[in-house]
Amino acid sequence: RCARCATLLPGGAVYCPGCGLPMQLFEVVSAAPVEDRPGSPRGRQHAVVRADMCVGCGTCVAACPEPGALRLEGKLAVVEKAKCVGHGHCVEACPVRAIVLTSGEAVHRVEVPLVHADFQSNVRGVYIVGELGGRGLIKNAVNEGKIAIECIVRELASGGLRESAADGVVDVVVVGSGPAGLSAGLEAHRCGLSYKVLEQGTIADSIRRYPRHKILLAEPVKIPLYGDLWVADAAKETLLEIWETIIANTGLDVTTGCRVENVVREGPFLCVHTASEVFRARRVVLATGRRGTPRRLEVPGEELGKVFYDIAEMEAFRERRLLVVGGGESAIESALGLANQAGTDVTLCYRGDVFSRVRERNSAKLADAIQEKRIRALLRSQVREIRSDSVVLDVGDRDQVLPNDNVIVRIGGELPVKFLERIGVRMVKKDLPLPSDAEAAVA
């Protein structure tokens, strides 16, 4: 039966004949948890590129020692399965984790929050939707946010909770303003719930990080208070413009620059703790994505649009003067991937004396890139100020001004798994089918 409308489903149904919901929506939540069993046979391992995540930087191709096993075709890395021996160098090198090792079953193992068909987690009153729940297709995220609010409306009505008087308590707090969070907020707005939508960055930050080629909706997605959304073969800027128009036209209330640090139960309510205040709610919908909360530099100019904490599409940085900040694996891999793009001028800024926290292979690649003058490394240096066309660095106790187009900050942060575990959400491992090229095209 359909988890939303209880319609009896025919065998192999792709859509519910009652409400029209795509059954792919429940692919992750319906998969049974599995246990890792070291040594159990799973067939010969080989690499598979996730077309819904690959940014086409070519770092994996350079990392693979097997001639012809990996190649770039346009913006996508392609694996020649017959030549792949499954050693995993490409997996370790990929700066966006778009490659997985799998066997002949064409599945990959993921760690996801334990949620039920209504997207409520094992923590009563806490719902998890969107990319944070395991797979970040836009159409799924929009539907999940809407379904979670539908369930909350039914719960609050049946339990009489909306009639209970409590000063300063809202019906629902939505954390995150990506497709899932905005859909949840719009549905709450449409249903007349009292709500808060909290976003640690700017509106739809997750969409801003998408590669251009991901933004393609081959079928309409119904947005609450808006109607059918259908974006065919368009850039992410088109989707952002539509999203911002929806917010403006509906009056959806989104608080940006508000980072959620914890969720704690207080009797019948949930207390959502941010850096500056606490919101009390009857229900909480988490739609934060899987990228976590990046650590910030806390320097003047960091609020400029030229500053990035993640890289969605390395090709977009061609012919740019770039500063990568950090000394760990993510910073080194980002710098190497950016140095592969045509015409880039890459400087790597690190406050330490030596890059001691990286694997030997990455260290060797970085040394080669420095020797070949594709990357300039500034050790014992720190960012002092970010300007519109330059950056000011403290290098050896003296200021150095570098012409600059973009700053990429890769100095770590808190992963969402730690946040989820802190509030009591149980994490489980599941085997999921790898998305096909067709699925990726309609992400």
Short mmCIF file of C-alpha atoms in Angstrom, two decimals:
data_model
loop_
_atom_site.label_atom_id
_atom_site.label_comp_id
_atom_site.label_asym_id
_atom_site.label_seq_id
_atom_site.Cartn_x
_atom_site.Cartn_y
_atom_site.Cartn_z
CA ARG A 1 0.00 0.00 0.00
CA CYS A 2 1.06 3.59 -0.62
CA ALA A 3 2.55 5.08 2.54
CA ARG A 4 0.82 8.38 1.80
CA CYS A 5 -2.75 7.50 0.75
CA ALA A 6 -2.97 3.75 1.55
CA THR A 7 -3.97 2.87 -2.03
CA LEU A 8 -3.30 -0.79 -2.88
CA LEU A 9 -0.33 -0.86 -5.25
CA PRO A 10 -0.04 -3.23 -8.22
CA GLY A 11 3.17 -5.23 -8.47
CA GLY A 12 6.12 -3.22 -9.79
CA ALA A 13 4.24 0.08 -9.53
CA VAL A 14 6.39 3.12 -10.30
CA TYR A 15 3.71 5.63 -9.25
CA CYS A 16 0.81 5.34 -6.84
CA PRO A 17 -2.45 5.18 -8.86
CA GLY A 18 -4.22 7.02 -6.05
CA CYS A 19 -2.10 10.08 -5.25
CA GLY A 20 0.48 9.90 -8.06
CA LEU A 21 3.43 9.73 -5.69
CA PRO A 22 6.58 8.15 -7.20
CA MET A 23 7.48 4.97 -5.34
CA GLN A 24 11.19 5.80 -5.69
CA LEU A 25 10.53 8.25 -2.87
CA PHE A 26 10.51 5.36 -0.38
CA GLU A 27 13.54 3.54 -1.79
CA VAL A 28 15.80 4.47 1.14
CA VAL A 29 13.29 4.26 4.00
CA SER A 30 11.98 0.87 2.85
CA ALA A 31 15.44 -0.71 2.47
CA ALA A 32 16.25 -3.03 5.38
CA PRO A 33 19.28 -2.14 7.52
CA VAL A 34 22.28 -4.41 7.01
CA GLU A 35 25.26 -5.33 9.14
CA ASP A 36 28.84 -5.17 7.96
CA ARG A 37 30.30 -8.66 7.91
CA PRO A 38 34.04 -8.47 7.25
CA GLY A 39 35.14 -11.27 4.98
CA SER A 40 31.72 -12.07 3.56
CA PRO A 41 31.86 -12.57 -0.21
CA ARG A 42 30.41 -9.75 -2.33
CA GLY A 43 32.07 -10.38 -5.68
CA ARG A 44 34.93 -8.56 -7.38
CA GLN A 45 34.96 -4.89 -6.47
CA HIS A 46 35.03 -2.20 -9.12
CA ALA A 47 34.54 1.56 -9.17
CA VAL A 48 31.26 3.19 -10.15
CA VAL A 49 30.85 6.92 -10.72
CA ARG A 50 27.72 8.49 -9.27
CA ALA A 51 26.52 10.60 -12.17
CA ASP A 52 24.34 12.63 -9.81
CA MET A 53 27.42 13.87 -7.91
CA CYS A 54 30.38 13.90 -10.33
CA VAL A 55 31.72 17.41 -11.11
CA GLY A 56 34.07 16.32 -13.90
CA CYS A 57 37.28 17.62 -12.32
CA GLY A 58 39.44 14.71 -13.55
CA THR A 59 41.17 14.14 -10.20
CA CYS A 60 40.11 10.48 -10.22
CA VAL A 61 41.58 9.93 -13.70
CA ALA A 62 44.93 11.24 -12.53
CA ALA A 63 44.76 9.07 -9.39
CA CYS A 64 44.07 5.80 -11.21
CA PRO A 65 47.26 3.79 -12.02
CA GLU A 66 45.40 1.46 -14.41
CA PRO A 67 45.71 2.74 -18.02
CA GLY A 68 42.30 3.29 -19.58
CA ALA A 69 40.29 2.33 -16.49
CA LEU A 70 38.99 5.87 -16.01
CA ARG A 71 38.39 8.64 -18.52
CA LEU A 72 36.49 11.91 -18.78
CA GLU A 73 33.59 12.21 -21.16
CA GLY A 74 32.44 15.80 -21.07
CA LYS A 75 31.62 16.62 -17.43
CA LEU A 76 31.44 13.01 -16.26
CA ALA A 77 34.08 10.47 -15.28
CA VAL A 78 33.47 7.05 -16.86
CA VAL A 79 34.77 3.70 -15.58
CA GLU A 80 35.90 0.98 -18.00
CA LYS A 81 34.78 -1.93 -15.82
CA ALA A 82 36.93 -4.54 -17.59
CA LYS A 83 40.09 -2.57 -16.78
CA CYS A 84 39.18 -1.59 -13.20
CA VAL A 85 40.83 -3.73 -10.50
CA GLY A 86 39.01 -2.13 -7.56
CA HIS A 87 41.98 -0.76 -5.63
CA GLY A 88 40.01 2.39 -4.70
CA HIS A 89 42.58 5.11 -5.42
CA CYS A 90 39.93 7.02 -7.35
CA VAL A 91 37.51 6.80 -4.41
CA GLU A 92 40.06 8.29 -2.05
CA ALA A 93 41.07 11.02 -4.49
CA CYS A 94 37.58 12.25 -5.45
CA PRO A 95 37.05 15.62 -3.74
CA VAL A 96 33.25 15.32 -3.84
CA ARG A 97 32.93 11.60 -2.94
CA ALA A 98 31.22 10.80 -6.22
CA ILE A 99 32.87 7.38 -6.70
CA VAL A 100 32.06 4.20 -4.79
CA LEU A 101 33.41 0.67 -4.88
CA THR A 102 30.83 -2.00 -5.46
CA SER A 103 30.52 -5.56 -6.69
CA GLY A 104 28.32 -6.98 -9.42
CA GLU A 105 25.12 -6.20 -7.51
CA ALA A 106 25.33 -2.52 -8.57
CA VAL A 107 24.60 -1.36 -5.04
CA HIS A 108 26.44 0.87 -2.67
CA ARG A 109 26.38 0.87 1.11
CA VAL A 110 25.35 4.09 2.81
CA GLU A 111 24.93 5.21 6.40
CA VAL A 112 21.59 6.96 6.83
CA PRO A 113 19.27 8.02 9.65
CA LEU A 114 16.64 5.48 10.64
CA VAL A 115 13.30 6.93 9.50
CA HIS A 116 9.84 5.50 8.92
CA ALA A 117 7.55 5.83 5.90
CA ASP A 118 6.26 9.18 7.18
CA PHE A 119 9.92 10.35 7.48
CA GLN A 120 9.75 10.52 11.28
CA SER A 121 12.98 9.32 12.91
CA ASN A 122 13.36 7.18 16.00
CA VAL A 123 13.31 10.44 18.00
CA ARG A 124 9.63 11.20 18.47
CA GLY A 125 8.62 14.41 16.74
CA VAL A 126 11.83 14.76 14.69
CA TYR A 127 11.45 14.26 10.93
CA ILE A 128 14.32 13.90 8.45
CA VAL A 129 13.86 14.74 4.77
CA GLY A 130 15.88 15.46 1.64
CA GLU A 131 19.55 14.72 1.05
CA LEU A 132 20.13 14.15 4.76
CA GLY A 133 17.91 11.07 4.53
CA GLY A 134 20.06 9.33 1.92
CA ARG A 135 19.42 10.51 -1.64
CA GLY A 136 19.17 14.13 -2.75
CA LEU A 137 17.07 14.14 -5.94
CA ILE A 138 15.16 17.42 -6.11
CA LYS A 139 11.83 15.79 -6.92
CA ASN A 140 12.16 13.40 -3.96
CA ALA A 141 13.25 16.18 -1.59
CA VAL A 142 10.24 18.33 -2.49
CA ASN A 143 7.83 15.42 -1.98
CA GLU A 144 9.43 14.34 1.30
CA GLY A 145 9.15 17.82 2.81
CA LYS A 146 5.47 18.00 1.86
CA ILE A 147 4.67 14.49 3.16
CA ALA A 148 6.37 15.15 6.51
CA ILE A 149 4.19 18.24 7.07
CA GLU A 150 1.05 16.34 6.02
CA CYS A 151 1.84 13.77 8.72
CA ILE A 152 2.53 16.50 11.28
CA VAL A 153 -0.81 18.17 10.53
CA ARG A 154 -2.63 14.87 11.12
CA GLU A 155 -0.70 14.19 14.33
CA LEU A 156 -1.30 17.63 15.80
CA ALA A 157 -5.00 17.49 14.94
CA SER A 158 -5.58 13.98 16.29
CA GLY A 159 -3.64 14.63 19.46
CA GLY A 160 -5.24 17.98 20.21
CA LEU A 161 -1.78 19.47 20.55
CA ARG A 162 -2.50 22.59 18.48
CA GLU A 163 -5.18 23.61 20.96
CA SER A 164 -2.84 23.35 23.96
CA ALA A 165 -1.82 26.83 25.10
CA ALA A 166 1.90 27.47 25.29
CA ASP A 167 3.51 30.87 24.88
CA GLY A 168 6.24 31.07 22.26
CA VAL A 169 5.73 27.53 20.97
CA VAL A 170 5.38 27.01 17.20
CA ASP A 171 3.88 23.98 15.54
CA VAL A 172 7.00 23.15 13.56
CA VAL A 173 10.58 24.31 13.12
CA VAL A 174 12.10 23.47 9.72
CA VAL A 175 15.90 23.38 9.64
CA GLY A 176 17.35 24.04 6.19
CA SER A 177 16.14 25.92 3.10
CA GLY A 178 17.02 23.54 0.28
CA PRO A 179 14.30 21.89 -1.81
CA ALA A 180 13.10 19.69 1.08
CA GLY A 181 13.15 22.48 3.68
CA LEU A 182 11.44 25.05 1.47
CA SER A 183 8.78 22.53 0.46
CA ALA A 184 8.14 21.71 4.13
CA GLY A 185 7.96 25.39 5.01
CA LEU A 186 5.57 26.16 2.14
CA GLU A 187 3.29 23.26 3.08
CA ALA A 188 3.28 24.39 6.73
CA HIS A 189 2.46 27.91 5.52
CA ARG A 190 -0.35 26.58 3.30
CA CYS A 191 -1.83 24.49 6.12
CA GLY A 192 -1.90 27.41 8.54
CA LEU A 193 0.67 25.99 10.95
CA SER A 194 2.80 28.32 13.02
CA TYR A 195 6.36 27.69 11.87
CA LYS A 196 9.97 28.80 11.63
CA VAL A 197 12.33 28.01 8.74
CA LEU A 198 15.94 28.32 9.91
CA GLU A 199 18.91 28.40 7.51
CA GLN A 200 22.54 28.64 8.60
CA GLY A 201 23.62 30.19 5.29
CA THR A 202 21.56 31.83 2.58
CA ILE A 203 18.29 30.68 1.04
CA ALA A 204 18.63 27.49 -1.02
CA ASP A 205 22.36 27.14 -0.35
CA SER A 206 22.16 23.51 -1.42
CA ILE A 207 20.90 24.50 -4.87
CA ARG A 208 23.69 27.05 -5.25
CA ARG A 209 26.18 24.20 -4.83
CA TYR A 210 24.68 22.02 -7.56
CA PRO A 211 26.66 21.49 -10.76
CA ARG A 212 24.93 23.13 -13.73
CA HIS A 213 24.28 19.82 -15.49
CA LYS A 214 22.28 18.46 -12.53
CA ILE A 215 19.47 20.99 -12.86
CA LEU A 216 17.04 19.15 -15.09
CA LEU A 217 13.54 18.12 -14.07
CA ALA A 218 12.15 15.88 -16.81
CA GLU A 219 8.76 15.73 -15.13
CA PRO A 220 6.76 18.33 -13.17
CA VAL A 221 7.14 18.53 -9.40
CA LYS A 222 4.23 20.06 -7.50
CA ILE A 223 5.43 22.81 -5.15
CA PRO A 224 3.08 23.79 -2.30
CA LEU A 225 1.44 27.21 -2.90
CA TYR A 226 3.02 27.34 -6.38
CA GLY A 227 1.93 24.43 -8.51
CA ASP A 228 3.90 22.43 -11.05
CA LEU A 229 7.61 23.17 -11.31
CA TRP A 230 9.23 21.98 -14.52
CA VAL A 231 12.77 23.06 -15.34
CA ALA A 232 14.07 21.50 -18.56
CA ASP A 233 17.74 21.74 -19.51
CA ALA A 234 18.40 24.95 -17.56
CA ALA A 235 21.16 26.28 -15.34
CA LYS A 236 20.89 26.24 -11.57
CA GLU A 237 20.48 30.03 -11.67
CA THR A 238 17.09 29.46 -13.34
CA LEU A 239 15.94 27.22 -10.51
CA LEU A 240 17.23 29.71 -7.92
CA GLU A 241 15.31 32.52 -9.59
CA ILE A 242 12.12 30.44 -9.54
CA TRP A 243 12.70 29.47 -5.92
CA GLU A 244 13.22 33.09 -4.84
CA THR A 245 10.09 34.12 -6.74
CA ILE A 246 8.07 31.45 -4.92
CA ILE A 247 9.31 32.72 -1.55
CA ALA A 248 8.56 36.34 -2.42
CA ASN A 249 5.07 35.56 -3.77
CA THR A 250 4.03 33.31 -0.88
CA GLY A 251 5.54 35.34 1.94
CA LEU A 252 7.37 32.31 3.34
CA ASP A 253 9.27 33.38 6.46
CA VAL A 254 12.91 32.18 6.35
CA THR A 255 15.50 33.21 8.93
CA THR A 256 18.97 33.05 7.36
CA GLY A 257 22.34 33.08 9.11
CA CYS A 258 20.84 30.96 11.91
CA ARG A 259 22.81 27.83 12.73
CA VAL A 260 21.07 25.08 14.71
CA GLU A 261 23.37 23.47 17.27
CA ASN A 262 21.11 21.07 19.15
CA VAL A 263 17.58 19.75 19.57
CA VAL A 264 16.51 18.80 23.10
CA ARG A 265 13.18 17.52 24.36
CA GLU A 266 11.46 19.55 27.06
CA GLY A 267 8.30 17.75 28.15
CA PRO A 268 5.90 17.68 25.20
CA PHE A 269 7.99 20.16 23.21
CA LEU A 270 11.30 20.19 21.35
CA CYS A 271 13.80 22.96 22.03
CA VAL A 272 15.82 23.95 18.97
CA HIS A 273 19.03 25.61 20.14
CA THR A 274 20.80 28.06 17.84
CA ALA A 275 23.88 30.17 18.49
CA SER A 276 21.77 33.10 19.71
CA GLU A 277 18.35 31.81 20.87
CA VAL A 278 16.13 28.82 21.54
CA PHE A 279 12.95 28.01 19.61
CA ARG A 280 10.29 25.77 21.17
CA ALA A 281 8.28 23.60 18.81
CA ARG A 282 5.84 20.72 18.76
CA ARG A 283 7.63 19.12 15.82
CA VAL A 284 10.98 19.55 14.03
CA VAL A 285 11.79 18.81 10.37
CA LEU A 286 15.51 18.42 9.63
CA ALA A 287 16.38 19.20 6.02
CA THR A 288 20.00 20.22 6.42
CA GLY A 289 21.67 18.15 3.71
CA ARG A 290 24.70 15.92 4.27
CA ARG A 291 27.57 18.37 3.87
CA GLY A 292 27.62 19.50 7.47
CA THR A 293 28.44 22.83 9.06
CA PRO A 294 31.73 24.21 7.74
CA ARG A 295 34.18 25.94 10.05
CA ARG A 296 34.54 29.61 9.21
CA LEU A 297 37.61 31.84 9.06
CA GLU A 298 35.93 34.67 11.00
CA VAL A 299 37.73 37.39 9.05
CA PRO A 300 36.47 40.59 7.39
CA GLY A 301 35.00 39.97 3.94
CA GLU A 302 34.06 36.33 4.55
CA GLU A 303 30.44 37.20 3.80
CA LEU A 304 31.30 38.07 0.18
CA GLY A 305 29.75 35.89 -2.54
CA LYS A 306 33.22 34.96 -3.82
CA VAL A 307 33.81 32.71 -0.76
CA PHE A 308 32.94 29.00 -1.01
CA TYR A 309 33.05 26.21 1.58
CA ASP A 310 32.33 23.46 -0.93
CA ILE A 311 32.90 23.01 -4.65
CA ALA A 312 29.95 21.97 -6.76
CA GLU A 313 31.55 22.32 -10.17
CA MET A 314 35.29 22.76 -10.64
CA GLU A 315 34.89 23.63 -14.29
CA ALA A 316 33.20 26.86 -13.20
CA PHE A 317 36.55 28.07 -11.78
CA ARG A 318 38.42 28.03 -15.09
CA GLU A 319 40.57 31.11 -15.76
CA ARG A 320 40.16 32.19 -12.11
CA ARG A 321 42.67 33.31 -9.47
CA LEU A 322 41.96 31.00 -6.54
CA LEU A 323 42.96 30.74 -2.91
CA VAL A 324 42.35 27.39 -1.18
CA VAL A 325 42.57 27.58 2.62
CA GLY A 326 43.45 24.50 4.69
CA GLY A 327 46.02 21.76 5.15
CA GLY A 328 43.99 18.55 5.30
CA GLU A 329 42.87 16.05 2.70
CA SER A 330 39.88 18.07 1.46
CA ALA A 331 41.98 21.20 0.96
CA ILE A 332 44.76 19.34 -0.87
CA GLU A 333 42.32 17.44 -3.09
CA SER A 334 40.37 20.60 -3.87
CA ALA A 335 43.57 22.42 -4.81
CA LEU A 336 44.69 19.55 -7.03
CA GLY A 337 41.32 19.34 -8.75
CA LEU A 338 41.21 23.10 -9.34
CA ALA A 339 44.76 23.08 -10.68
CA ASN A 340 43.53 20.64 -13.37
CA GLN A 341 41.17 23.27 -14.77
CA ALA A 342 42.30 25.41 -17.69
CA GLY A 343 43.88 28.73 -16.83
CA THR A 344 43.53 28.55 -13.05
CA ASP A 345 46.02 30.25 -10.74
CA VAL A 346 45.87 28.25 -7.50
CA THR A 347 47.41 29.30 -4.16
CA LEU A 348 47.20 27.00 -1.15
CA CYS A 349 47.26 28.78 2.23
CA TYR A 350 48.02 26.78 5.39
CA ARG A 351 48.96 27.97 8.86
CA GLY A 352 51.13 24.94 9.63
CA ASP A 353 54.78 24.25 8.85
CA VAL A 354 54.15 21.10 6.81
CA PHE A 355 51.23 19.20 5.29
CA SER A 356 51.36 16.37 7.82
CA ARG A 357 47.70 15.28 7.80
CA VAL A 358 47.50 13.98 4.23
CA ARG A 359 48.03 10.59 2.66
CA GLU A 360 51.38 9.89 1.05
CA ARG A 361 49.89 9.75 -2.43
CA ASN A 362 48.24 13.17 -2.09
CA SER A 363 51.42 14.57 -0.60
CA ALA A 364 53.38 13.36 -3.62
CA LYS A 365 50.85 14.79 -6.03
CA LEU A 366 50.93 18.13 -4.26
CA ALA A 367 54.74 18.17 -4.38
CA ASP A 368 54.60 17.51 -8.13
CA ALA A 369 52.03 20.27 -8.66
CA ILE A 370 54.17 22.73 -6.70
CA GLN A 371 57.27 21.69 -8.64
CA GLU A 372 55.37 22.17 -11.91
CA LYS A 373 54.14 25.59 -10.68
CA ARG A 374 50.50 24.57 -11.00
CA ILE A 375 50.00 25.26 -7.29
CA ARG A 376 51.75 27.79 -5.08
CA ALA A 377 51.85 26.73 -1.40
CA LEU A 378 52.16 29.34 1.35
CA LEU A 379 52.99 27.68 4.68
CA ARG A 380 52.79 29.48 8.02
CA SER A 381 50.20 31.78 6.49
CA GLN A 382 46.71 32.90 7.51
CA VAL A 383 43.94 34.90 5.89
CA ARG A 384 43.52 38.35 7.43
CA GLU A 385 40.98 39.93 5.10
CA ILE A 386 39.01 39.05 1.98
CA ARG A 387 38.37 41.85 -0.49
CA SER A 388 36.32 41.96 -3.69
CA ASP A 389 39.37 41.54 -5.95
CA SER A 390 42.11 40.41 -3.56
CA VAL A 391 42.98 38.71 -0.27
CA VAL A 392 45.27 39.85 2.52
CA LEU A 393 47.43 37.11 4.05
CA ASP A 394 49.71 37.10 7.05
CA VAL A 395 52.77 35.27 5.74
CA GLY A 396 55.67 35.03 8.16
CA ASP A 397 54.48 38.01 10.22
CA ARG A 398 54.08 40.29 7.23
CA ASP A 399 51.06 41.13 5.13
CA GLN A 400 50.91 39.94 1.56
CA VAL A 401 48.16 41.01 -0.85
CA LEU A 402 47.22 38.57 -3.61
CA PRO A 403 44.92 39.31 -6.56
CA ASN A 404 41.98 36.96 -6.15
CA ASP A 405 38.67 35.98 -7.73
CA ASN A 406 37.52 33.25 -5.33
CA VAL A 407 38.38 31.83 -1.91
CA ILE A 408 37.66 28.16 -1.15
CA VAL A 409 37.70 27.43 2.59
CA ARG A 410 38.38 23.77 3.45
CA ILE A 411 39.24 23.81 7.15
CA GLY A 412 36.80 21.20 8.40
CA GLY A 413 33.55 21.43 10.30
CA GLU A 414 30.91 19.34 11.99
CA LEU A 415 29.43 16.53 9.93
CA PRO A 416 25.65 16.08 10.20
CA VAL A 417 26.12 12.53 11.53
CA LYS A 418 27.61 13.92 14.73
CA PHE A 419 24.71 16.34 15.07
CA LEU A 420 22.16 13.57 14.52
CA GLU A 421 23.83 11.27 17.04
CA ARG A 422 23.91 14.09 19.58
CA ILE A 423 20.13 14.51 19.41
CA GLY A 424 19.58 10.75 19.58
CA VAL A 425 18.87 9.79 15.95
CA ARG A 426 19.96 6.24 15.20
CA MET A 427 22.19 5.73 12.15
CA VAL A 428 21.93 2.52 10.12
CA LYS A 429 23.67 1.06 7.06
CA LYS A 430 21.72 0.12 3.96
CA ASP A 431 22.51 -1.24 0.50
CA LEU A 432 20.95 0.95 -2.20
CA PRO A 433 20.86 0.61 -5.97
CA LEU A 434 23.26 2.95 -7.68
CA PRO A 435 21.47 5.75 -9.56
CA SER A 436 21.46 5.27 -13.33
CA ASP A 437 22.44 7.98 -15.78
CA ALA A 438 18.74 8.50 -16.44
CA GLU A 439 18.06 9.10 -12.75
CA ALA A 440 20.97 11.51 -12.51
CA ALA A 441 19.64 13.44 -15.49
CA VAL A 442 16.40 14.21 -13.68
CA ALA A 443 18.01 15.03 -10.34
#
